[in-house]
PDB file of C-alpha atoms in Angstrom:
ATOM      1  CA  UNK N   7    -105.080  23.070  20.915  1.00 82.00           C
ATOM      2  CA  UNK N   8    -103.024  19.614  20.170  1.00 94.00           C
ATOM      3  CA  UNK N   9    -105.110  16.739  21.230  1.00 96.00           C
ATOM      4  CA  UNK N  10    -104.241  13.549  22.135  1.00 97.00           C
ATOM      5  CA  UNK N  11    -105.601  12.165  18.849  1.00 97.00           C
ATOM      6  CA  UNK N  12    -102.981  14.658  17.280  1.00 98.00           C
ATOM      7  CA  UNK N  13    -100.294  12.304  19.352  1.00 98.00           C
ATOM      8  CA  UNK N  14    -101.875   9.011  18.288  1.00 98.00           C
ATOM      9  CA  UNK N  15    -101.952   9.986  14.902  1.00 98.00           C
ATOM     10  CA  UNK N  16     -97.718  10.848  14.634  1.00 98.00           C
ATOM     11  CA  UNK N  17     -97.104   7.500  16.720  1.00 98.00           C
ATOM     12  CA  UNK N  18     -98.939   5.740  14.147  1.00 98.00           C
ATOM     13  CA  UNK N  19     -97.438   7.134  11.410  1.00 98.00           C
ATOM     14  CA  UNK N  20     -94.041   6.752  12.650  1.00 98.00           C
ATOM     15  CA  UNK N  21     -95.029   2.804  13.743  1.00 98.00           C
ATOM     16  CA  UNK N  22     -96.480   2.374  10.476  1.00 98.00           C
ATOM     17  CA  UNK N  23     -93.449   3.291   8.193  1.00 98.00           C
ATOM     18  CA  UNK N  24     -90.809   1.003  10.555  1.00 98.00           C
ATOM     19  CA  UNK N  25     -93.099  -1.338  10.187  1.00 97.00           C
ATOM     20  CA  UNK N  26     -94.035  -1.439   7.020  1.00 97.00           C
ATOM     21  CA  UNK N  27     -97.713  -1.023   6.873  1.00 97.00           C
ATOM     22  CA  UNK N  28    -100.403   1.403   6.208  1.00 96.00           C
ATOM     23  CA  UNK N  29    -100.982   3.505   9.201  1.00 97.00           C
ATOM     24  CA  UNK N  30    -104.492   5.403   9.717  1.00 97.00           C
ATOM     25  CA  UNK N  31    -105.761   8.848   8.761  1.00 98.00           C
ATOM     26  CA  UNK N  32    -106.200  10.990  11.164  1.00 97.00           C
ATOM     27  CA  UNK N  33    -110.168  11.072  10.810  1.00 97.00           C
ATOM     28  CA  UNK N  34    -110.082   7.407  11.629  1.00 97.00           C
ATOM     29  CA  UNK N  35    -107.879   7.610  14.853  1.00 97.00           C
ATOM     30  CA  UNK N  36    -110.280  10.682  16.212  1.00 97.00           C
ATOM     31  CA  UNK N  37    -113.364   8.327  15.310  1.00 96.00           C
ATOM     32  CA  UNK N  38    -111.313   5.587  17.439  1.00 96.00           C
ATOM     33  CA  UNK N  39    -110.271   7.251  20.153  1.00 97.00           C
ATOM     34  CA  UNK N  40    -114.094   8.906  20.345  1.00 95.00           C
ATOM     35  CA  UNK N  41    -114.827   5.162  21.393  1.00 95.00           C
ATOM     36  CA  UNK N  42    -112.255   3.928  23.220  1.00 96.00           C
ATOM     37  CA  UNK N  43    -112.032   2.950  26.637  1.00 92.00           C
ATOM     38  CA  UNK N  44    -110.024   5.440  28.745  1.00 84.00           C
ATOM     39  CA  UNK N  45    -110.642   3.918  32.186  1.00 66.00           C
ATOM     40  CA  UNK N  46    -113.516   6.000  33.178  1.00 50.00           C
ATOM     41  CA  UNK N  47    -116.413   2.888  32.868  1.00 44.00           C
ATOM     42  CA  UNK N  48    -116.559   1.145  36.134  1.00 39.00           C
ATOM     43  CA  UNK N  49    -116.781  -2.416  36.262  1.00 41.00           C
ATOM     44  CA  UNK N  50    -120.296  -3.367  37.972  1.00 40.00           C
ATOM     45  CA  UNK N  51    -122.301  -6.612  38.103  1.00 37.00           C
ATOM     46  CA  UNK N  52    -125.268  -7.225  36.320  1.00 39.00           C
ATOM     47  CA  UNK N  53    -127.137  -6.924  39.093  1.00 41.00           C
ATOM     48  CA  UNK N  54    -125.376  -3.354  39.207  1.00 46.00           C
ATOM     49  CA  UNK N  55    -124.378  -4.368  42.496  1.00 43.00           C
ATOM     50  CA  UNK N  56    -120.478  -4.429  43.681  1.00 44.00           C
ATOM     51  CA  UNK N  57    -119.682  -8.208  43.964  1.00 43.00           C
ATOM     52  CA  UNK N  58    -118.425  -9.094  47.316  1.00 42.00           C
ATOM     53  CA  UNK N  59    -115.232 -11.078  46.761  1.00 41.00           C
ATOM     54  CA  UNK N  60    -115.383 -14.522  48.374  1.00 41.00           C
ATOM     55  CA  UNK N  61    -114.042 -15.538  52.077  1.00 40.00           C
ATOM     56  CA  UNK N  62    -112.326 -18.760  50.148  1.00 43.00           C
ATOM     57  CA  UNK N  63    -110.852 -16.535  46.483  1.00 41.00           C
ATOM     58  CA  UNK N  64    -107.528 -17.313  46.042  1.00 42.00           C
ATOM     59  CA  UNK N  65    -107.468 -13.981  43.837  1.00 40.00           C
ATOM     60  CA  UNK N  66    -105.829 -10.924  44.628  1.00 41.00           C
ATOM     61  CA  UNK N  67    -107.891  -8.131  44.976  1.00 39.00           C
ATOM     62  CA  UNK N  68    -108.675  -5.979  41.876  1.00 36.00           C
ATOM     63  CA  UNK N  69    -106.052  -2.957  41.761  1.00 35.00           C
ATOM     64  CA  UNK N  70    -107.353   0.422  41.507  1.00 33.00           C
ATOM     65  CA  UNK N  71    -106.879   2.706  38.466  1.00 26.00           C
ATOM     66  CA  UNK N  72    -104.103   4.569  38.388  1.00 31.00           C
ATOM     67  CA  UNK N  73    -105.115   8.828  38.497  1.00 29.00           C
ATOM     68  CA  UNK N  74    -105.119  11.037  35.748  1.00 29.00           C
ATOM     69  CA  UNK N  75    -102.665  11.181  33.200  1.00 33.00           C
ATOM     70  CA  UNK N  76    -101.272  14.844  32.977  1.00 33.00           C
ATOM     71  CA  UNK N  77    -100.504  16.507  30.112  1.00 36.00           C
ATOM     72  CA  UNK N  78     -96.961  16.755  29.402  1.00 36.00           C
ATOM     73  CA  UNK N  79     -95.166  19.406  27.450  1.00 38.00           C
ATOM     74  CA  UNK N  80     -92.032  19.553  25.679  1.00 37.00           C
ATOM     75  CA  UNK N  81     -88.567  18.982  28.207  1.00 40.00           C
ATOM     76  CA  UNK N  82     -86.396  20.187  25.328  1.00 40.00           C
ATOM     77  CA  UNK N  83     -85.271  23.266  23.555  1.00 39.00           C
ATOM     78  CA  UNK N  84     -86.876  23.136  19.842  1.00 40.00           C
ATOM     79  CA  UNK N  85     -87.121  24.669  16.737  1.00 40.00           C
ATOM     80  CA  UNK N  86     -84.089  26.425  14.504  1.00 37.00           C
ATOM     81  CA  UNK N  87     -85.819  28.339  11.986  1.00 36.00           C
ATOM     82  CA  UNK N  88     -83.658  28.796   8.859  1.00 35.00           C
ATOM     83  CA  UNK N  89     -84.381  31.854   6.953  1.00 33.00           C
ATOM     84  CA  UNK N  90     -86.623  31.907   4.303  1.00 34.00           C
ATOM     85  CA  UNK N  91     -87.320  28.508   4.457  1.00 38.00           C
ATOM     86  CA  UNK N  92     -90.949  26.823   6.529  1.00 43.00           C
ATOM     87  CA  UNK N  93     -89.345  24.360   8.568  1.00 50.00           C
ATOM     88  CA  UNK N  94     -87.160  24.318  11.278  1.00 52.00           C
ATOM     89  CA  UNK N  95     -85.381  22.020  13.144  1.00 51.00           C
ATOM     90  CA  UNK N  96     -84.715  21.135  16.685  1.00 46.00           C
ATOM     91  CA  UNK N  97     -87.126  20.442  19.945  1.00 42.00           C
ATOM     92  CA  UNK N  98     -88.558  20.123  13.435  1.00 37.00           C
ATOM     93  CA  UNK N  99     -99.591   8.243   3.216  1.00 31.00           C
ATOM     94  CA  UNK N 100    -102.072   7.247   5.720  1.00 31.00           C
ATOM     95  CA  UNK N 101    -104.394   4.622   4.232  1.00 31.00           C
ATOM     96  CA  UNK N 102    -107.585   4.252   4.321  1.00 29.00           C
ATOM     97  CA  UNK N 103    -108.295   1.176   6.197  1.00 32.00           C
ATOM     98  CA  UNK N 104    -111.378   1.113   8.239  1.00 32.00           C
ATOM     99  CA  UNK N 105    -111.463  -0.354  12.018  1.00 31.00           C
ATOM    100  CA  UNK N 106    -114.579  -1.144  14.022  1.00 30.00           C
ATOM    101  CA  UNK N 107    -114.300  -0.698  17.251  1.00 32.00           C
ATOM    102  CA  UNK N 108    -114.890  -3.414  20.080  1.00 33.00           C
ATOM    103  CA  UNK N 109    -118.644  -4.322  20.753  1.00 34.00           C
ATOM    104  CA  UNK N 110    -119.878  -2.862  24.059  1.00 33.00           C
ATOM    105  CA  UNK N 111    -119.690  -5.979  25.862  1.00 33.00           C
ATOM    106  CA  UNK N 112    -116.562  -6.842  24.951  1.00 36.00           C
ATOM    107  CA  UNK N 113    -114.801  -4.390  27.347  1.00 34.00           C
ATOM    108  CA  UNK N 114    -111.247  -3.089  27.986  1.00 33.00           C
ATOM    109  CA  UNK N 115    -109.851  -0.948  30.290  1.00 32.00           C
ATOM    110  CA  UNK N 116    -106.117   0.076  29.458  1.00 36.00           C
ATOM    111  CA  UNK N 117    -104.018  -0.966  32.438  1.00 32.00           C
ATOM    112  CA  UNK N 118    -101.751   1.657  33.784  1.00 33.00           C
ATOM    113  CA  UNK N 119    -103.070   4.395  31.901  1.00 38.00           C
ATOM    114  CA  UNK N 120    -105.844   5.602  34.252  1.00 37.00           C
ATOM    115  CA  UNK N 121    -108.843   8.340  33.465  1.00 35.00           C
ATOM    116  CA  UNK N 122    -107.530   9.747  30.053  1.00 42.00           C
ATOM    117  CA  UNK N 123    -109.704  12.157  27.757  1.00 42.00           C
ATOM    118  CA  UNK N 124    -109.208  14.515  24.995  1.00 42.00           C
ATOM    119  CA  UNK N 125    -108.724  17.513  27.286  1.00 46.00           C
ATOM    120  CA  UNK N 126    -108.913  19.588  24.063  1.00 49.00           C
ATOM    121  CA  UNK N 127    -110.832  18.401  21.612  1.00 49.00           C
ATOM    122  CA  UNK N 128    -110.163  20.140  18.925  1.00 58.00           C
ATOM    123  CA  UNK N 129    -111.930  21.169  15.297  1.00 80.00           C
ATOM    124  CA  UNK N 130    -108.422  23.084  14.232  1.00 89.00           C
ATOM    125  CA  UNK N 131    -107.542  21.906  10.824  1.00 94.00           C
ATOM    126  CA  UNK N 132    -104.473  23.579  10.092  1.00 96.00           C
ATOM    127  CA  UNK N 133    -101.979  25.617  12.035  1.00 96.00           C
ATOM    128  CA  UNK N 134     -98.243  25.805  11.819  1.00 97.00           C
ATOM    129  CA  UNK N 135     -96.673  23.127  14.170  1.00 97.00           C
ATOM    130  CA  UNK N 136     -93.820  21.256  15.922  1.00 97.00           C
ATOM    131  CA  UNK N 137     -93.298  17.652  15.843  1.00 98.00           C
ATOM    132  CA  UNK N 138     -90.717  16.389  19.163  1.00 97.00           C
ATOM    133  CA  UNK N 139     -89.749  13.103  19.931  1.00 98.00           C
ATOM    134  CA  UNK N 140     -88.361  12.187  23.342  1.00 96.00           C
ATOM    135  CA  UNK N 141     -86.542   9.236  24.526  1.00 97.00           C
ATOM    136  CA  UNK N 142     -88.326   8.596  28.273  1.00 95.00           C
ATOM    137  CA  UNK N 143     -85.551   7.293  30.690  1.00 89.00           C
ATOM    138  CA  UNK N 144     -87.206   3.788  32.142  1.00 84.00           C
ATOM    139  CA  UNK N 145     -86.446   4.480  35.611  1.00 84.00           C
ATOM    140  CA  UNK N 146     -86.157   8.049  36.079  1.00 82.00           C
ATOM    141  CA  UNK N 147     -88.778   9.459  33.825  1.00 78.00           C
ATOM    142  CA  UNK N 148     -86.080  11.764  32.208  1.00 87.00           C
ATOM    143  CA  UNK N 149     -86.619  13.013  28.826  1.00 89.00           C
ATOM    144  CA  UNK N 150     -83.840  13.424  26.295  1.00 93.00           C
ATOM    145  CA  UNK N 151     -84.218  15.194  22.692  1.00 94.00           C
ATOM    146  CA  UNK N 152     -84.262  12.755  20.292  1.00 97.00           C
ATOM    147  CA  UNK N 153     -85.858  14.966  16.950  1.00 96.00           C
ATOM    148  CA  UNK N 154     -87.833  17.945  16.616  1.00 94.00           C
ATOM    149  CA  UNK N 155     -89.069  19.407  13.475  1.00 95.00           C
ATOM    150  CA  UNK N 156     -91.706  22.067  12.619  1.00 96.00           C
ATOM    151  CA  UNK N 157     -93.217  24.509  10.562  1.00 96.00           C
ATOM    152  CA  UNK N 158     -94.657  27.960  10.356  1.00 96.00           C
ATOM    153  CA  UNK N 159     -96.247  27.907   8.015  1.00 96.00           C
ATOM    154  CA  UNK N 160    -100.098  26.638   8.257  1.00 97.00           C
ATOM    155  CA  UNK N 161    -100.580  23.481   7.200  1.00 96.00           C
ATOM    156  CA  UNK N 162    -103.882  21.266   7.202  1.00 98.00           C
ATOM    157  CA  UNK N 163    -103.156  18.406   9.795  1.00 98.00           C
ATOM    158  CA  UNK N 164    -104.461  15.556   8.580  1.00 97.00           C
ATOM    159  CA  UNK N 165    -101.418  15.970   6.203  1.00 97.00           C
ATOM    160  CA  UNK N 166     -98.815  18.079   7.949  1.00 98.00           C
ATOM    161  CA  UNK N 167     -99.005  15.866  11.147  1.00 98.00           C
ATOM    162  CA  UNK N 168     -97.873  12.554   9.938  1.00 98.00           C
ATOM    163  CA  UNK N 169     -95.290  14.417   7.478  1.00 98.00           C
ATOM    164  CA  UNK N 170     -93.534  16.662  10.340  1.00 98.00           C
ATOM    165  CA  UNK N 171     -93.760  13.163  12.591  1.00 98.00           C
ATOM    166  CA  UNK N 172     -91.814  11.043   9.997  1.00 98.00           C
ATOM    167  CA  UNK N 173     -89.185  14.057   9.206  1.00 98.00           C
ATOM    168  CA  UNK N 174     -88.664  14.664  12.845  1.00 98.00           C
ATOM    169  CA  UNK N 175     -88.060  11.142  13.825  1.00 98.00           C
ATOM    170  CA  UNK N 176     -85.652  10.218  10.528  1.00 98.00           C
ATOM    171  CA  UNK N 177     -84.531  13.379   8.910  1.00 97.00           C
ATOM    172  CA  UNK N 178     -83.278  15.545  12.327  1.00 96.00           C
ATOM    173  CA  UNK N 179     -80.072  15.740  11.038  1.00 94.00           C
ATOM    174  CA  UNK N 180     -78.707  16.671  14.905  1.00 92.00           C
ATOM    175  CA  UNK N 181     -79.628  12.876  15.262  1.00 97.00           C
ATOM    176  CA  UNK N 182     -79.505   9.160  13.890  1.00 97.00           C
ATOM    177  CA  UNK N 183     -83.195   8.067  12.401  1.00 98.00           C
ATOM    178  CA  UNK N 184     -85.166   6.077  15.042  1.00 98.00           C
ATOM    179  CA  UNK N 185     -84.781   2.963  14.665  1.00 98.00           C
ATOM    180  CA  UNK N 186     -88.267   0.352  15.172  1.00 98.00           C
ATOM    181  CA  UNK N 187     -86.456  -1.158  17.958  1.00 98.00           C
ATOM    182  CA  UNK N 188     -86.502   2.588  19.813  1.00 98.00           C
ATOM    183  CA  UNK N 189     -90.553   2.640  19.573  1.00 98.00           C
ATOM    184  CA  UNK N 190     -90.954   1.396  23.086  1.00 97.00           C
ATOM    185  CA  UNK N 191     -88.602   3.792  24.787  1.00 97.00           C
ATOM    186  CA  UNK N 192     -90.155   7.117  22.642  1.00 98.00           C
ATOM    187  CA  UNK N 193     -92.758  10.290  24.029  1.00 98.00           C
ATOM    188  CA  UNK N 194     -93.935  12.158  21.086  1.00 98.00           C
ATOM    189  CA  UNK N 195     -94.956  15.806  21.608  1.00 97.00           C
ATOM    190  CA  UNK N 196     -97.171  17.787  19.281  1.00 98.00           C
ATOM    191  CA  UNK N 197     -97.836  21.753  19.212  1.00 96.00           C
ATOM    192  CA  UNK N 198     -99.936  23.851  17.456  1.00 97.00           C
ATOM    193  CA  UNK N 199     -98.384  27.246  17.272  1.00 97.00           C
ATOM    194  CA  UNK N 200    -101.015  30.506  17.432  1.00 96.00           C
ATOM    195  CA  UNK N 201    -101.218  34.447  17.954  1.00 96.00           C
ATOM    196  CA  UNK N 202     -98.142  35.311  16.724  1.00 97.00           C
ATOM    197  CA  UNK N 203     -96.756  39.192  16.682  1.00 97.00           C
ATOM    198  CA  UNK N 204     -93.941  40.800  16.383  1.00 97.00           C
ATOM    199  CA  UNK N 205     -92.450  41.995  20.047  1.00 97.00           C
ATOM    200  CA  UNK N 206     -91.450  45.506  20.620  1.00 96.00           C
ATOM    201  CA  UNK N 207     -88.280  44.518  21.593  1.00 95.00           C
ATOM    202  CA  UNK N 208     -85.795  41.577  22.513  1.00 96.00           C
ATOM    203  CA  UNK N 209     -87.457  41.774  25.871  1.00 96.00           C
ATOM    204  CA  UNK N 210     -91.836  41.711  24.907  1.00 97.00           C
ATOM    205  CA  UNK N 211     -92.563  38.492  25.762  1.00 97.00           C
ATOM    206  CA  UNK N 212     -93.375  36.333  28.931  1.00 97.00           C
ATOM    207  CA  UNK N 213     -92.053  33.019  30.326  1.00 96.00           C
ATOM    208  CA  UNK N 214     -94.126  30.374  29.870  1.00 91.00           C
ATOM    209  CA  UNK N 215     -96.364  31.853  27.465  1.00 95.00           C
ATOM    210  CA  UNK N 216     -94.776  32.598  24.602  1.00 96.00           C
ATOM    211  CA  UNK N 217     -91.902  30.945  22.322  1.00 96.00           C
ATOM    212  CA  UNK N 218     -89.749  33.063  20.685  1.00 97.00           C
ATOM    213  CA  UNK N 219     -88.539  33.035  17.485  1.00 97.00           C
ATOM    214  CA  UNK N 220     -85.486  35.629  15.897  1.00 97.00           C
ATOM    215  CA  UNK N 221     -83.080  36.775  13.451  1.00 96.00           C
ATOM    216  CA  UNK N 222     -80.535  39.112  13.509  1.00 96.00           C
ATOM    217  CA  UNK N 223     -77.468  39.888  11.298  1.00 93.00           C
ATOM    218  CA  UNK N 224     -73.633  39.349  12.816  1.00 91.00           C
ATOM    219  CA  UNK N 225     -70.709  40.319  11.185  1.00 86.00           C
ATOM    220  CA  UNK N 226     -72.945  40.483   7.665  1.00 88.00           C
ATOM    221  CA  UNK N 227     -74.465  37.027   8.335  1.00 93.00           C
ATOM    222  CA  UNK N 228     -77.899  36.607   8.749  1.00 95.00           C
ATOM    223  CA  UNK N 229     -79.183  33.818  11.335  1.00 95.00           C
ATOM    224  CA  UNK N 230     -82.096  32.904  13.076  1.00 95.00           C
ATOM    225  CA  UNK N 231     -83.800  30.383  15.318  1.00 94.00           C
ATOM    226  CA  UNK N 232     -86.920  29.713  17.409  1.00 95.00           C
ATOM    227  CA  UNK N 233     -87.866  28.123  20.950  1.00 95.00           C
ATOM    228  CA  UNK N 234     -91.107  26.281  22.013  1.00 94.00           C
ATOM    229  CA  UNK N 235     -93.201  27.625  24.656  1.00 93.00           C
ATOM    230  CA  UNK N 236     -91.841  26.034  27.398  1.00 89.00           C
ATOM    231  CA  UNK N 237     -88.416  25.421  26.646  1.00 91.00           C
ATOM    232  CA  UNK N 238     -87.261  28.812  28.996  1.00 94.00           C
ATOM    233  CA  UNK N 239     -89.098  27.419  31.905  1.00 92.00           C
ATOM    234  CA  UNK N 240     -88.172  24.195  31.705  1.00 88.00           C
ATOM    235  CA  UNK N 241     -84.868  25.169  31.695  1.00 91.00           C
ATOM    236  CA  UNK N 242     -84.912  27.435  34.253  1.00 94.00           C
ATOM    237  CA  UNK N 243     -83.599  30.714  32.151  1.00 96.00           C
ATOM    238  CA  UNK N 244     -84.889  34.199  32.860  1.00 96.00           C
ATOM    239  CA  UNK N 245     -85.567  36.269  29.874  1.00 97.00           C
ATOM    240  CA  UNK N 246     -81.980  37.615  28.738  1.00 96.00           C
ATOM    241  CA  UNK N 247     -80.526  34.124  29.567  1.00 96.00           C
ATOM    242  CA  UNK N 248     -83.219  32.589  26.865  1.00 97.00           C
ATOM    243  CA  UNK N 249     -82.468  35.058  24.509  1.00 97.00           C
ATOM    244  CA  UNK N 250     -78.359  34.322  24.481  1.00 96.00           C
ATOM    245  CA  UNK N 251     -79.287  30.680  24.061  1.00 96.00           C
ATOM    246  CA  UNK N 252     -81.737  31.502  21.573  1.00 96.00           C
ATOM    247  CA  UNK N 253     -78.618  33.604  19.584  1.00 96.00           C
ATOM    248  CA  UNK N 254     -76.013  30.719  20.558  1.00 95.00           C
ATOM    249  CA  UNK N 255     -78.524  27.746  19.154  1.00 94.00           C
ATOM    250  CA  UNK N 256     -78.724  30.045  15.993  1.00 94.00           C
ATOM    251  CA  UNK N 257     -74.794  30.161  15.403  1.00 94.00           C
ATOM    252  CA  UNK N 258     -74.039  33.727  17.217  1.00 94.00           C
ATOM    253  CA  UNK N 259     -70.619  33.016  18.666  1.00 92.00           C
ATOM    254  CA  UNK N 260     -69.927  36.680  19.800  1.00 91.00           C
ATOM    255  CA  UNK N 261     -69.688  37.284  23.823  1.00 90.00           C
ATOM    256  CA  UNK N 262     -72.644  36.992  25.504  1.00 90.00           C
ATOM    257  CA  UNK N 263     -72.699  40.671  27.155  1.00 90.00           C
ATOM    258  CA  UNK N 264     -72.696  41.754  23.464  1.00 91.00           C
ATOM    259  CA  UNK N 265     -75.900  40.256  22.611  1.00 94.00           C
ATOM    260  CA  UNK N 266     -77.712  43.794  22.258  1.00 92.00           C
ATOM    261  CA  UNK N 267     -75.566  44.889  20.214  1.00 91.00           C
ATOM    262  CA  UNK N 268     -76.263  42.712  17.007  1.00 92.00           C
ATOM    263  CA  UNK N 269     -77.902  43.925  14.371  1.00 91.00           C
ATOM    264  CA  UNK N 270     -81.262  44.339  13.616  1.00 93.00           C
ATOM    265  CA  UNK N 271     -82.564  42.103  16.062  1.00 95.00           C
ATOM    266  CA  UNK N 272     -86.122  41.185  15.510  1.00 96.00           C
ATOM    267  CA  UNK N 273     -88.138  39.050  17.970  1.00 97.00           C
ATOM    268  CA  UNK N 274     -91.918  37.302  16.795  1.00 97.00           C
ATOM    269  CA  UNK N 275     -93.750  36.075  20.005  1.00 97.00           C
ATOM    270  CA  UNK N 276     -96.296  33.461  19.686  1.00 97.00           C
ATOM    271  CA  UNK N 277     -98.191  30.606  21.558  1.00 96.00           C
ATOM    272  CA  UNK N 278     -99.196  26.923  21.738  1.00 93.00           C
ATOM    273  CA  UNK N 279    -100.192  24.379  23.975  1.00 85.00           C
ATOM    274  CA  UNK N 280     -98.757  20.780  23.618  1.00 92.00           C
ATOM    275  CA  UNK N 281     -99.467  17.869  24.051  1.00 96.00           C
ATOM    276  CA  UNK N 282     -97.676  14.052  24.936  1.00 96.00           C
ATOM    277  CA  UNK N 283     -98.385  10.566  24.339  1.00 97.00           C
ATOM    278  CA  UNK N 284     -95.983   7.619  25.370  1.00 97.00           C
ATOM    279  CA  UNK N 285     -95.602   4.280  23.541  1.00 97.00           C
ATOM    280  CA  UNK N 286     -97.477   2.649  26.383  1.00 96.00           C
ATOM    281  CA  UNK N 287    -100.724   4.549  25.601  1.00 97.00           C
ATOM    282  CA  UNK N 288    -100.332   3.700  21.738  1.00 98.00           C
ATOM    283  CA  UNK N 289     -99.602   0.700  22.255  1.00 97.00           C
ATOM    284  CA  UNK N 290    -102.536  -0.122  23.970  1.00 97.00           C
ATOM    285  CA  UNK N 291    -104.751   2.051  22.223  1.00 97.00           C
ATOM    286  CA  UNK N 292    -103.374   0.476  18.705  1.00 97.00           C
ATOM    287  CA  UNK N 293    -103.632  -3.308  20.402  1.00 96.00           C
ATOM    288  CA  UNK N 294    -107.303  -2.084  21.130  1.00 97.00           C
ATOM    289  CA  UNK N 295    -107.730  -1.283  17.219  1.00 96.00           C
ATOM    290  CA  UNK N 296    -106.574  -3.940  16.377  1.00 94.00           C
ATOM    291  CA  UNK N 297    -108.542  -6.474  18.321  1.00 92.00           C
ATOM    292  CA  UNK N 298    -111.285  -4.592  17.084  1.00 88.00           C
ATOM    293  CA  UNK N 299    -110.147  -5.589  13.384  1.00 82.00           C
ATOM    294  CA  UNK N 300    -110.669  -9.139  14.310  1.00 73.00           C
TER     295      UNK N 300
END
């Protein structure tokens, strides 16, 4: 489903407009990352021997690579759906610039980001999809919502990617726009949303495979909203618990041993599988394209 390249491509796009400058499509950054060094090449000597270090080097060893970089989903509850419009908010032009990349000798491995692949690469065009920016806590890893914005309605992502990244990050109106000097401190998060259906009832679905999204009518208003995939888990919420939050995130006030008795309560189940990307890894990725440029 969402690739890594997916990630790249909203980082860049984001970067690009703080910035100032044309970002990339998102056929360029999947021909880039196709290329780029994600720590799997071993250094060796040319004699394809391992060099023993000498009795008399001053230099510290070589460190090993870090391990594998796991895919991370969303930490965050996303996605309000507002009736009868696309979009939705919560945890909801490229240029054409060619870059070459670096000539095989000229190597690189990107320190601190370890073995990383396209676990899924995919040939998706379209899909409806979330955009989610986190801020990423320095020292404790935490993530904290800092934008989410999405669609469900398909879209082709070489546009709908880089236009759900920029209205995420600036337009959120739960939040201030990021600011460039936030860049370093930011996780984005992309999902591609799939098999949706409508649930039986408020109760046809499972945790950790499917997001939810609803509407229901209260006191002859209508409202509505949606979660991600993983926000129940992540939260720890059984079903019914998800469901109250899902009502109280829409606007539903009423008590929460009530929630049955709205009316007409309709529940659409669906899937997607996201995927994260740091500012570390697009930074050195970018630094990479750049340098390649040159």
């Amino acid at each position: 489903m969402a690739s890594v390249e997916h990630c790249l491509f909203c980082f860049d796009a984001l970067a690009a407009n703080l910035e100032k400058r044309a970002s990339m499509s998102l056929y360029q950054v999947q021909n880039s990352w196709a290329t780029y060094p994600k720590g799997l090449e071993e250094e060796e000597s040319s004699s394809g021997l391992d060099e023993e270090p000498s009795l008399n080097s001053t230099s510290p060893p070589s460190k090993p690579r870090n391990p594998t970089l796991t895919r991370l989903s969303p930490r965050t509850p996303s996605g309000t759906s507002t009736p009868g419009s696309s979009s939705s908010a919560s945890s909801l032009s490229p240029s054409t610039a060619e870059t070459t990349p670096a000539s095989s000798t000229d190597k690189f491995t990107p320190i601190g980001i370890g073995r990383r692949t396209s676990q899924r690469t995919s040939d998706i065009v379209e899909s409806p999809l979330f955009v989610t920016w986190n801020t990423v806590s320095p020292r404790s890893s935490s993530r904290s919502l800092r934008g989410c914005i999405g669609t469900f309605e398909t879209m082709p992502l070489s546009t709908g990617l880089s236009s759900y990244a920029l209205t995420s990050a600036l337009s959120d109106h739960r939040f201030s726009p990021i600011a460039l000097a936030e860049l370093p401190s930011l996780e984005v998060s992309v999902t591609l949303l799939t098999d949706f259906e409508d649930a039986k009832d408020a109760m046809d679905w499972e945790l950790g495979v499917h997001g939810l999204r609803i509407s229901f009518y209260a006191r002859n208003k209508r409202y509505g909203a949606c979660y991600l995939p993983d926000v129940a888990v992540e939260q720890g919420w059984d079903k019914e618990e998800t469901i109250v939050s899902l009502m109280r995130k829409a606007g539903w006030g009423g008590r929460k041993e009530k929630w049955s008795e709205v009316g007409n309560l309709q529940v659409v189940r669906f899937q997607g599988m996201a995927e994260s990307v740091g500012w570390e890894e697009y930074n050195l990725w970018r630094q990479w394209v750049e340098k390649g440029k040159k």
